Amino acid sequence: MADLPDSDNGDKASYAAPALEKGLDILELLAEVGEPLSTRTIAERLQRSKSEIFRMVFVLQQRGYLVREAGTDRLALSRRLFDLGIRSPSGRQLTSVVLPLMERFSEESGQAAHLVVLSRAQTVVLATTSGHLDATVTVRPGYGRPALEANSGRLILAFQPEARRRSLMRDDPAEQARLDRPEIKEALALIVTQGHQIAPSRDILAVTDIACPVIGPAGQAQAAILVPCLQRHGVTTDEKAILTALKACCHEAGLRLAYS
């Protein structure tokens, strides 16, 4: 902002960019509601005319930020913002360091694995590996859930100082308030004591999540690696062996982050 002229009172003058603001309003609205909306609904919620929203929507579609829901006139966010986030220096570093270790883990164990971070009080899958078992659980990069409703989200939050924990949840005040509930505090404290999380999936039936933190140089969890173990008839999963291998993978990832 150093190139902005000073105003009469010595403060930096601000500039209005109406087109940019409308575009950002649309993106933020769709991110907040978490579901596709029609152009008319977007205009109503933003209290703008349908014609000016239509022009912005057209440009955002052309640039790949919005996609139209099949068979309807409703619009949703594409993966483009997510992809841009991954290509940021921090996202690239985390993925480039951890993904090769995850691939080695999946090759040796056969299990799928997900690299998960927190963003806007939600879990976000940055990368996945599929393993080589004939039946595993994988999700697409970008998949996410409310942090406290996901085992990986609770794990990441558990390995944070209190102030950082609240900062990570500031985009969802209702969920942030849940951090004060005794049962949540107890659950997070137990995860820290164990150093990992093994629990039934909060999203998929017949799946047990095994998750460990990737601890960065500051001693906080930068991410989690989660292994969704599918429960199958007649097949016994050695959860202890998976946990041991996963802990080693996360420990090595943390060391590499510290020296990268």
XYZ file of N, CA and C in Angstrom:
780
model
N 0.829 -1.212 0.000
C 0.000 0.000 0.000
C 0.861 1.259 0.000
N 2.173 1.097 -0.151
C 3.058 2.253 -0.065
C 2.865 3.211 -1.227
N 2.260 2.729 -2.335
C 2.122 3.593 -3.493
C 0.824 4.385 -3.485
N 0.019 4.255 -2.422
C -1.219 5.030 -2.322
C -0.900 6.432 -1.831
N -1.576 7.425 -2.379
C -1.322 8.799 -1.912
C -1.889 9.017 -0.525
N -1.298 9.977 0.182
C -1.798 10.310 1.511
C -3.045 11.173 1.407
N -3.952 10.975 2.338
C -5.135 11.820 2.417
C -4.797 13.056 3.239
N -5.780 13.932 3.394
C -5.529 15.192 4.090
C -5.093 14.975 5.528
N -5.587 13.895 6.168
C -5.242 13.675 7.569
C -4.002 12.799 7.741
N -3.302 12.515 6.619
C -2.059 11.764 6.721
C -2.225 10.271 6.544
N -3.462 9.774 6.552
C -3.693 8.354 6.348
C -3.626 8.032 4.863
N -3.393 6.772 4.550
C -3.403 6.358 3.164
C -4.832 6.407 2.623
N -4.991 6.990 1.457
C -6.320 7.068 0.850
C -6.749 5.685 0.389
N -8.029 5.406 0.447
C -8.551 4.126 -0.023
C -9.189 4.321 -1.384
N -9.175 3.270 -2.181
C -9.752 3.308 -3.507
C -10.903 2.325 -3.584
N -11.947 2.745 -4.274
C -13.079 1.846 -4.489
C -12.854 1.084 -5.784
N -13.149 -0.214 -5.757
C -13.064 -1.056 -6.953
C -14.353 -1.865 -7.009
N -15.454 -1.228 -7.449
C -16.779 -1.864 -7.380
C -16.841 -3.227 -8.054
N -16.256 -3.371 -9.238
C -16.324 -4.656 -9.942
C -15.623 -5.747 -9.145
N -14.448 -5.431 -8.641
C -13.704 -6.400 -7.842
C -14.487 -6.768 -6.587
N -15.065 -5.771 -5.936
C -15.823 -6.027 -4.711
C -17.018 -6.932 -4.977
N -17.710 -6.704 -6.105
C -18.845 -7.567 -6.434
C -18.393 -9.002 -6.674
N -17.287 -9.160 -7.371
C -16.784 -10.502 -7.621
C -16.411 -11.214 -6.337
N -15.741 -10.502 -5.442
C -15.364 -11.103 -4.167
C -16.595 -11.410 -3.320
N -17.598 -10.534 -3.372
C -18.839 -10.779 -2.630
C -19.487 -12.092 -3.080
N -19.486 -12.335 -4.382
C -20.089 -13.559 -4.918
C -19.323 -14.785 -4.434
N -18.001 -14.735 -4.538
C -17.181 -15.867 -4.117
C -17.341 -16.139 -2.619
N -17.340 -15.090 -1.812
C -17.467 -15.257 -0.369
C -18.847 -15.779 0.019
N -19.886 -15.320 -0.687
C -21.232 -15.798 -0.409
C -21.341 -17.292 -0.680
N -20.864 -17.732 -1.836
C -20.956 -19.150 -2.182
C -20.115 -20.008 -1.241
N -18.987 -19.490 -0.801
C -18.161 -20.229 0.151
C -18.865 -20.351 1.496
N -19.573 -19.286 1.882
C -20.249 -19.274 3.183
C -21.453 -20.206 3.218
N -22.268 -20.190 2.157
C -23.491 -20.997 2.174
C -23.191 -22.469 1.894
N -22.123 -22.738 1.177
C -21.721 -24.115 0.947
C -22.606 -24.912 0.019
N -23.412 -24.228 -0.808
C -24.267 -24.927 -1.762
C -24.488 -24.038 -2.987
N -24.826 -24.646 -4.139
C -25.045 -23.843 -5.347
C -26.232 -22.898 -5.180
N -26.136 -21.737 -5.811
C -27.211 -20.744 -5.779
C -27.447 -20.234 -7.195
N -28.671 -19.853 -7.474
C -28.977 -19.257 -8.766
C -28.504 -17.812 -8.790
N -28.380 -17.261 -10.010
C -27.969 -15.867 -10.145
C -28.962 -14.950 -9.439
N -30.241 -15.275 -9.555
C -31.265 -14.455 -8.901
C -31.099 -14.474 -7.384
N -30.846 -15.662 -6.825
C -30.678 -15.765 -5.376
C -29.436 -15.024 -4.919
N -28.371 -15.122 -5.694
C -27.140 -14.399 -5.362
C -27.400 -12.903 -5.340
N -28.115 -12.414 -6.357
C -28.426 -10.982 -6.433
C -29.257 -10.549 -5.226
N -30.245 -11.364 -4.854
C -31.109 -11.020 -3.718
C -30.316 -10.970 -2.414
N -29.449 -11.952 -2.212
C -28.689 -12.012 -0.956
C -27.667 -10.891 -0.856
N -27.146 -10.477 -1.997
C -26.159 -9.392 -1.999
C -26.802 -8.021 -2.177
N -28.132 -8.032 -2.358
C -28.893 -6.795 -2.532
C -28.364 -5.971 -3.708
N -28.182 -6.671 -4.822
C -27.754 -6.027 -6.051
C -28.693 -6.449 -7.172
N -28.636 -5.732 -8.300
C -29.513 -6.063 -9.421
C -29.036 -7.352 -10.089
N -29.983 -8.069 -10.664
C -29.641 -9.320 -11.342
C -28.718 -9.065 -12.523
N -28.886 -7.949 -13.211
C -28.069 -7.668 -14.390
C -26.598 -7.473 -14.028
N -26.306 -6.732 -12.951
C -24.903 -6.524 -12.598
C -24.278 -7.802 -12.055
N -25.067 -8.640 -11.343
C -24.547 -9.916 -10.865
C -24.305 -10.854 -12.043
N -25.193 -10.808 -13.040
C -25.038 -11.671 -14.210
C -23.705 -11.405 -14.913
N -23.346 -10.140 -15.035
C -22.088 -9.816 -15.702
C -20.896 -10.367 -14.930
N -20.950 -10.238 -13.626
C -19.856 -10.743 -12.809
C -19.792 -12.264 -12.864
N -20.956 -12.910 -12.797
C -21.010 -14.371 -12.853
C -20.429 -14.886 -14.164
N -20.754 -14.179 -15.251
C -20.257 -14.583 -16.563
C -18.721 -14.575 -16.580
N -18.135 -13.507 -16.045
C -16.673 -13.395 -16.033
C -16.059 -14.464 -15.123
N -16.662 -14.687 -13.955
C -16.132 -15.679 -13.023
C -16.210 -17.086 -13.600
N -17.266 -17.357 -14.372
C -17.355 -18.639 -15.062
C -16.274 -18.755 -16.126
N -16.097 -17.679 -16.895
C -15.094 -17.682 -17.953
C -13.691 -17.924 -17.400
N -13.429 -17.390 -16.196
C -12.108 -17.547 -15.588
C -11.981 -18.838 -14.793
N -13.071 -19.595 -14.698
C -13.005 -20.899 -14.058
C -13.226 -20.911 -12.568
N -13.712 -19.805 -11.994
C -13.951 -19.757 -10.559
C -15.333 -20.296 -10.178
N -16.271 -20.284 -11.114
C -17.618 -20.790 -10.871
C -17.946 -21.860 -11.897
N -18.763 -22.823 -11.468
C -19.280 -23.853 -12.379
C -20.789 -23.931 -12.197
N -21.485 -24.277 -13.272
C -22.934 -24.395 -13.206
C -23.321 -25.826 -12.867
N -24.212 -25.972 -11.929
C -24.684 -27.291 -11.516
C -25.416 -27.963 -12.681
N -25.112 -29.222 -12.929
C -25.701 -29.938 -14.056
C -27.222 -29.961 -13.956
N -27.867 -29.578 -15.055
C -29.323 -29.633 -15.133
C -30.055 -28.511 -14.448
N -29.321 -27.539 -13.898
C -29.963 -26.411 -13.222
C -29.274 -25.115 -13.650
N -29.800 -24.001 -13.139
C -29.150 -22.713 -13.402
C -28.365 -22.237 -12.190
N -28.126 -23.145 -11.245
C -27.440 -22.763 -10.019
C -25.928 -22.845 -10.193
N -25.236 -21.964 -9.472
C -23.785 -21.842 -9.587
C -23.103 -22.239 -8.290
N -21.913 -22.812 -8.436
C -21.123 -23.216 -7.275
C -19.670 -22.857 -7.514
N -18.901 -22.821 -6.437
C -17.471 -22.584 -6.556
C -16.814 -23.791 -7.221
N -15.869 -23.525 -8.097
C -15.066 -24.590 -8.681
C -13.894 -24.888 -7.742
N -12.984 -25.748 -8.183
C -11.787 -26.055 -7.402
C -10.677 -25.033 -7.623
N -10.925 -24.002 -8.424
C -9.821 -23.110 -8.810
C -9.204 -22.393 -7.605
N -10.032 -21.883 -6.691
C -9.479 -21.208 -5.520
C -8.661 -22.179 -4.680
N -9.175 -23.407 -4.553
C -8.440 -24.429 -3.806
C -7.093 -24.707 -4.463
N -7.107 -24.853 -5.792
C -5.868 -25.130 -6.519
C -4.870 -23.991 -6.369
N -5.373 -22.743 -6.372
C -4.484 -21.604 -6.164
C -3.853 -21.652 -4.771
N -4.652 -22.062 -3.794
C -4.137 -22.172 -2.430
C -3.036 -23.213 -2.314
N -3.218 -24.343 -3.009
C -2.207 -25.384 -2.983
C -0.906 -24.891 -3.607
N -1.037 -24.015 -4.615
C 0.152 -23.544 -5.308
C 0.855 -22.407 -4.567
N 0.279 -21.970 -3.424
C 0.969 -20.963 -2.613
C 2.236 -21.595 -2.045
N 3.230 -20.786 -1.662
C 4.482 -21.360 -1.150
C 4.282 -22.350 -0.005
N 3.425 -22.009 0.967
C 3.225 -22.908 2.102
C 2.542 -24.194 1.674
N 1.540 -24.096 0.790
C 0.849 -25.284 0.318
C 1.755 -26.184 -0.498
N 2.558 -25.571 -1.368
C 3.494 -26.353 -2.186
C 4.525 -27.049 -1.315
N 5.033 -26.343 -0.315
C 6.062 -26.924 0.535
C 5.506 -28.125 1.300
N 4.337 -27.950 1.904
C 3.747 -29.031 2.685
C 3.499 -30.250 1.813
N 2.891 -30.030 0.642
C 2.576 -31.151 -0.237
C 3.838 -31.811 -0.766
N 4.808 -31.010 -1.179
C 6.020 -31.582 -1.762
C 6.816 -32.385 -0.740
N 6.763 -31.982 0.517
C 7.490 -32.702 1.560
C 6.760 -33.962 1.989
N 5.459 -33.846 2.200
C 4.707 -34.939 2.822
C 4.241 -35.989 1.816
N 3.855 -35.574 0.620
C 3.258 -36.523 -0.323
C 4.172 -37.707 -0.655
N 5.466 -37.510 -0.915
C 6.308 -38.688 -1.187
C 6.337 -39.676 -0.013
N 6.297 -39.167 1.201
C 6.285 -40.046 2.374
C 4.958 -40.782 2.483
N 3.864 -40.106 2.164
C 2.557 -40.760 2.150
C 2.508 -41.863 1.096
N 3.077 -41.578 -0.065
C 3.077 -42.582 -1.130
C 3.863 -43.820 -0.709
N 4.973 -43.602 -0.025
C 5.750 -44.739 0.479
C 4.953 -45.512 1.529
N 4.292 -44.793 2.423
C 3.460 -45.445 3.433
C 2.368 -46.296 2.777
N 1.685 -45.735 1.784
C 0.588 -46.450 1.124
C 1.099 -47.662 0.348
N 2.285 -47.529 -0.246
C 2.863 -48.653 -0.976
C 3.197 -49.800 -0.025
N 3.726 -49.467 1.146
C 4.125 -50.503 2.090
C 2.948 -51.101 2.851
N 1.945 -50.274 3.162
C 0.808 -50.749 3.965
C -0.381 -51.187 3.128
N -0.471 -50.660 1.906
C -1.626 -50.926 1.062
C -2.794 -49.994 1.320
N -2.698 -49.196 2.382
C -3.809 -48.344 2.796
C -3.800 -47.001 2.070
N -4.992 -46.457 1.829
C -5.123 -45.097 1.336
C -4.781 -44.124 2.466
N -4.370 -42.920 2.101
C -4.049 -41.900 3.101
C -4.445 -40.531 2.576
N -4.834 -39.655 3.495
C -5.263 -38.308 3.134
C -4.433 -37.291 3.912
N -3.909 -36.292 3.220
C -3.221 -35.179 3.861
C -4.240 -34.078 4.089
N -4.452 -33.704 5.349
C -5.535 -32.793 5.718
C -4.985 -31.571 6.438
N -5.519 -30.402 6.098
C -5.199 -29.158 6.802
C -6.518 -28.495 7.205
N -6.400 -27.420 7.983
C -7.582 -26.643 8.361
C -7.589 -25.317 7.616
N -8.778 -24.920 7.146
C -8.965 -23.630 6.494
C -10.383 -23.165 6.737
N -10.526 -21.947 7.251
C -11.845 -21.355 7.497
C -12.717 -22.286 8.339
N -12.125 -22.836 9.403
C -12.818 -23.703 10.364
C -13.287 -25.019 9.751
N -12.721 -25.368 8.600
C -13.075 -26.615 7.924
C -11.812 -27.429 7.653
N -11.974 -28.756 7.615
C -10.877 -29.580 7.132
C -10.838 -29.480 5.611
N -9.661 -29.574 5.042
C -9.489 -29.581 3.589
C -8.467 -30.659 3.248
N -8.844 -31.575 2.378
C -7.916 -32.609 1.922
C -7.022 -32.008 0.840
N -5.712 -31.946 1.127
C -4.763 -31.384 0.167
C -4.332 -32.416 -0.870
N -4.151 -33.651 -0.426
C -3.661 -34.690 -1.329
C -4.077 -36.048 -0.797
N -4.144 -37.017 -1.681
C -4.500 -38.385 -1.292
C -3.577 -39.380 -1.976
N -3.418 -40.535 -1.348
C -2.773 -41.685 -1.982
C -3.737 -42.849 -1.879
N -3.719 -43.738 -2.850
C -4.769 -44.756 -2.947
C -4.401 -46.106 -2.362
N -3.111 -46.401 -2.198
C -2.742 -47.722 -1.722
C -2.973 -48.767 -2.802
N -2.802 -50.047 -2.435
C -2.973 -51.099 -3.433
C -3.933 -52.204 -2.996
N -4.673 -51.984 -1.901
C -5.683 -52.964 -1.517
C -6.823 -52.938 -2.518
N -7.574 -54.042 -2.593
C -8.660 -54.080 -3.577
C -9.864 -53.259 -3.160
N -9.896 -52.798 -1.905
C -10.999 -51.942 -1.445
C -10.459 -50.953 -0.423
N -10.462 -49.678 -0.779
C -10.034 -48.616 0.128
C -11.001 -47.444 0.005
N -10.850 -46.478 0.890
C -11.693 -45.285 0.876
C -10.831 -44.089 0.477
N -11.187 -43.448 -0.610
C -10.482 -42.233 -1.019
C -11.500 -41.126 -1.271
N -11.078 -39.893 -1.086
C -11.918 -38.730 -1.368
C -11.109 -37.787 -2.249
N -11.783 -36.911 -2.937
C -11.091 -35.996 -3.843
C -10.417 -34.878 -3.056
N -9.274 -34.383 -3.545
C -8.676 -33.194 -2.938
C -9.674 -32.037 -2.929
N -9.686 -31.296 -1.840
C -10.647 -30.220 -1.684
C -11.822 -30.605 -0.802
N -12.002 -31.898 -0.598
C -13.104 -32.362 0.257
C -12.897 -31.854 1.675
N -13.972 -31.447 2.322
C -13.833 -30.940 3.676
C -15.110 -31.034 4.482
N -14.947 -30.884 5.783
C -16.063 -30.909 6.730
C -15.750 -29.926 7.857
N -16.761 -29.543 8.659
C -16.470 -28.711 9.830
C -15.407 -29.378 10.697
N -14.462 -28.600 11.152
C -13.290 -29.149 11.838
C -13.641 -30.044 13.019
N -14.605 -29.622 13.829
C -14.945 -30.392 15.021
C -15.803 -31.605 14.700
N -16.237 -31.740 13.459
C -17.012 -32.892 13.047
C -16.165 -33.909 12.289
N -14.865 -33.694 12.269
C -13.955 -34.589 11.563
C -12.842 -35.015 12.513
N -12.475 -36.285 12.473
C -11.402 -36.763 13.342
C -10.086 -36.058 13.046
N -9.806 -35.807 11.778
C -8.575 -35.104 11.425
C -8.599 -33.666 11.924
N -9.778 -33.033 11.866
C -9.906 -31.664 12.350
C -9.662 -31.570 13.841
N -10.236 -32.484 14.597
C -10.013 -32.489 16.048
C -8.547 -32.738 16.375
N -7.928 -33.614 15.600
C -6.514 -33.916 15.828
C -5.651 -32.671 15.630
N -5.872 -31.956 14.530
C -5.085 -30.753 14.264
C -5.329 -29.705 15.345
N -6.579 -29.513 15.732
C -6.897 -28.528 16.764
C -6.277 -28.905 18.105
N -6.208 -30.200 18.390
C -5.672 -30.646 19.675
C -4.213 -30.213 19.846
N -3.454 -30.257 18.760
C -2.032 -29.927 18.832
C -1.778 -28.474 18.447
N -2.526 -27.572 19.096
C -2.371 -26.136 18.907
C -2.424 -25.445 20.267
N -1.700 -24.335 20.425
C -1.921 -23.506 21.612
C -3.357 -22.966 21.576
N -3.882 -22.615 22.715
C -5.270 -22.180 22.792
C -5.569 -21.003 21.873
N -4.685 -20.020 21.843
C -4.928 -18.838 21.001
C -4.964 -19.225 19.529
N -4.048 -20.069 19.112
C -4.014 -20.513 17.719
C -5.245 -21.349 17.380
N -5.676 -22.143 18.316
C -6.877 -22.978 18.123
C -8.092 -22.096 17.832
N -8.232 -21.041 18.595
C -9.373 -20.140 18.395
C -9.226 -19.367 17.086
N -8.004 -19.015 16.736
C -7.779 -18.310 15.481
C -8.175 -19.182 14.292
N -7.874 -20.444 14.343
C -8.219 -21.356 13.259
C -9.732 -21.493 13.089
N -10.480 -21.221 14.156
C -11.932 -21.402 14.129
C -12.689 -20.086 14.024
N -11.966 -18.977 13.832
C -12.628 -17.667 13.896
C -13.641 -17.447 12.773
N -13.508 -18.158 11.654
C -14.438 -17.956 10.542
C -15.800 -18.594 10.787
N -15.937 -19.356 11.852
C -17.230 -19.951 12.198
C -17.449 -19.751 13.693
N -18.009 -18.599 14.082
C -18.157 -18.288 15.506
C -18.913 -19.352 16.295
N -19.928 -19.957 15.692
C -20.697 -20.984 16.405
C -19.821 -22.185 16.723
N -19.014 -22.600 15.755
C -18.106 -23.723 15.993
C -16.983 -23.324 16.943
N -16.529 -22.083 16.833
C -15.496 -21.611 17.746
C -15.989 -21.684 19.194
N -17.258 -21.339 19.408
C -17.829 -21.380 20.756
C -17.858 -22.802 21.322
N -17.935 -23.791 20.444
C -17.953 -25.187 20.907
C -16.647 -25.596 21.573
N -15.578 -24.863 21.285
C -14.300 -25.190 21.905
C -14.350 -25.087 23.423
N -15.304 -24.310 23.949
C -15.424 -24.135 25.398
C -16.242 -25.232 26.071
N -16.865 -26.088 25.286
C -17.654 -27.159 25.883
C -16.749 -28.181 26.571
N -17.111 -28.621 27.753
C -16.273 -29.572 28.502
C -15.962 -30.838 27.717
N -16.956 -31.359 26.975
C -16.713 -32.604 26.255
C -15.708 -32.429 25.123
N -15.698 -31.223 24.513
C -14.727 -30.953 23.449
C -13.333 -30.809 24.053
N -13.231 -30.074 25.153
C -11.939 -29.910 25.816
C -11.366 -31.252 26.232
N -12.231 -32.126 26.768
C -11.773 -33.449 27.197
C -11.314 -34.283 26.006
N -12.070 -34.196 24.911
C -11.714 -34.970 23.720
C -10.376 -34.526 23.158
N -10.140 -33.206 23.092
C -8.881 -32.704 22.564
C -7.713 -33.046 23.494
N -7.950 -32.970 24.799
C -6.894 -33.316 25.757
C -6.519 -34.792 25.650
N -7.511 -35.651 25.426
C -7.242 -37.081 25.285
C -6.398 -37.358 24.037
N -6.699 -36.642 22.953
C -5.922 -36.820 21.718
C -4.458 -36.460 21.959
N -4.228 -35.358 22.675
C -2.851 -34.945 22.966
C -2.149 -36.013 23.808
N -2.843 -36.543 24.794
C -2.267 -37.581 25.645
C -1.894 -38.819 24.840
N -2.761 -39.207 23.914
C -2.507 -40.396 23.103
C -1.465 -40.128 22.025
N -1.460 -38.894 21.515
C -0.554 -38.557 20.440
C -1.083 -38.917 19.069
N -2.308 -39.406 19.007
C -2.928 -39.803 17.747
C -4.432 -39.909 17.965
N -5.135 -40.308 16.914
C -6.587 -40.469 16.998
C -6.986 -41.733 16.249
N -7.650 -42.647 16.948
C -8.273 -43.817 16.320
C -9.732 -43.799 16.730
N -10.614 -43.629 15.758
C -12.038 -43.501 16.077
C -12.867 -43.829 14.846
N -14.118 -44.230 15.066
C -15.009 -44.435 13.914
C -15.126 -43.147 13.113
N -15.156 -43.259 11.790
C -15.320 -42.086 10.944
C -16.600 -41.357 11.313
N -16.532 -40.037 11.332
C -17.708 -39.219 11.610
C -18.504 -38.931 10.349
N -18.074 -39.527 9.235
C -18.692 -39.219 7.945
C -19.115 -40.459 7.168
N -18.339 -41.541 7.279
C -18.578 -42.729 6.475
C -18.772 -43.935 7.383
N -19.813 -44.703 7.156
C -20.080 -45.897 7.948
C -19.047 -46.977 7.652
N -18.823 -47.857 8.635
C -17.925 -49.008 8.497
C -16.488 -48.604 8.197
N -16.087 -47.426 8.658
C -14.716 -46.949 8.467
C -14.157 -46.490 9.812
N -12.941 -46.936 10.109
C -12.228 -46.465 11.288
C -11.096 -45.551 10.845
N -11.070 -44.344 11.374
C -10.021 -43.389 11.033
C -8.832 -43.558 11.973
N -7.661 -43.642 11.373
C -6.409 -43.610 12.134
C -5.665 -42.365 11.664
N -5.388 -41.465 12.585
C -4.795 -40.183 12.192
C -3.681 -39.789 13.149
N -2.650 -39.163 12.564
C -1.520 -38.655 13.341
C -1.194 -37.244 12.865
N -0.659 -36.421 13.762
C -0.321 -35.039 13.367
C 1.035 -34.947 12.699
N 1.160 -33.991 11.782
C 2.454 -33.606 11.224
C 2.859 -32.344 11.967
N 3.811 -32.482 12.873
C 4.203 -31.377 13.737
C 5.294 -30.559 13.051
N 5.028 -29.256 12.877
C 5.970 -28.370 12.215
C 7.046 -27.861 13.147
N 7.922 -27.002 12.641
C 9.047 -26.486 13.431
C 8.612 -25.747 14.695
N 7.417 -25.147 14.675
C 6.955 -24.384 15.837
C 6.335 -25.271 16.909
N 6.295 -26.591 16.664
C 5.724 -27.503 17.645
C 4.223 -27.650 17.563
N 3.627 -27.100 16.501
C 2.186 -27.198 16.296
C 1.893 -28.110 15.110
N 0.674 -28.649 15.078
C 0.281 -29.504 13.962
C 0.024 -28.650 12.726
N 0.823 -28.840 11.693
C 0.578 -28.141 10.434
C -0.447 -28.869 9.589
N -0.583 -30.159 9.846
C -1.510 -30.974 9.065
C -1.727 -32.284 9.811
N -2.577 -33.102 9.243
C -2.770 -34.459 9.745
C -2.724 -35.412 8.562
N -2.228 -36.603 8.798
C -2.363 -37.673 7.810
C -3.367 -38.666 8.381
N -4.410 -38.901 7.615
C -5.502 -39.769 8.065
C -5.591 -40.995 7.173
N -5.718 -42.143 7.801
C -5.885 -43.409 7.089
C -7.283 -43.940 7.383
N -8.173 -43.977 6.394
C -9.526 -44.509 6.609
C -9.533 -46.022 6.370
N -9.645 -46.769 7.433
C -9.600 -48.234 7.341
C -11.006 -48.784 7.165
N -11.247 -49.417 6.048
C -12.550 -49.971 5.734
C -12.727 -51.302 6.453
N -13.826 -51.435 7.201
C -14.127 -52.676 7.900
C -14.845 -53.623 6.945
N -14.263 -54.825 6.750
C -14.804 -55.772 5.780
C -15.035 -57.126 6.433
N -16.062 -57.823 5.972
C -16.353 -59.153 6.489
C -15.193 -60.092 6.184
N -14.753 -60.822 7.205
C -13.717 -61.824 7.009
C -12.317 -61.283 6.854
N -12.136 -59.968 7.001
C -10.821 -59.356 6.859
C -10.475 -58.619 8.157
N -9.331 -58.968 8.725
C -8.875 -58.316 9.953
C -7.816 -57.276 9.621
N -8.032 -56.060 10.071
C -7.085 -54.969 9.835
C -6.198 -54.795 11.054
N -4.915 -54.816 10.851
C -3.957 -54.655 11.946
C -3.770 -53.161 12.210
N -4.660 -52.601 13.011
C -4.627 -51.170 13.280
C -3.351 -50.751 13.999
N -2.823 -51.617 14.847
C -1.603 -51.286 15.581
C -0.432 -51.116 14.628
N -0.330 -52.012 13.647
C 0.767 -51.916 12.679
C 0.615 -50.667 11.810
N -0.625 -50.363 11.419
C -0.872 -49.162 10.612
C -0.498 -47.918 11.399
N -0.885 -47.874 12.680
C -0.578 -46.714 13.513
C 0.931 -46.538 13.664
N 1.648 -47.626 13.873
C 3.104 -47.540 14.026
C 3.755 -46.974 12.769
N 3.336 -47.477 11.610
C 3.895 -46.994 10.349
C 3.504 -45.544 10.087
N 2.269 -45.176 10.440
C 1.805 -43.815 10.213
C 2.539 -42.828 11.115
N 2.774 -43.211 12.354
C 3.532 -42.344 13.261
C 4.929 -42.080 12.718
N 5.564 -43.120 12.198
C 6.902 -42.956 11.633
C 6.867 -42.023 10.428
N 5.832 -42.161 9.589
C 5.674 -41.302 8.419
C 5.516 -39.840 8.834
N 4.657 -39.580 9.802
C 4.406 -38.203 10.253
C 5.630 -37.610 10.952
N 6.334 -38.452 11.707
C 7.541 -37.966 12.387
C 8.590 -37.537 11.367
N 8.787 -38.355 10.340
C 9.757 -38.000 9.302
C 9.309 -36.749 8.549
N 8.003 -36.635 8.293
C 7.492 -35.437 7.611
C 7.778 -34.188 8.430
N 7.574 -34.269 9.743
C 7.843 -33.121 10.606
C 9.320 -32.720 10.586
N 10.196 -33.724 10.604
C 11.636 -33.434 10.548
C 12.010 -32.769 9.223
N 11.449 -33.263 8.127
C 11.776 -32.688 6.819
C 11.254 -31.254 6.700
N 10.076 -30.984 7.275
C 9.556 -29.614 7.266
C 10.474 -28.675 8.040
N 11.041 -29.194 9.122
C 11.916 -28.365 9.951
C 13.189 -27.976 9.220
N 13.625 -28.821 8.290
C 14.906 -28.556 7.602
C 14.716 -28.127 6.153
N 13.462 -27.974 5.724
C 13.222 -27.571 4.327
C 13.230 -26.048 4.212
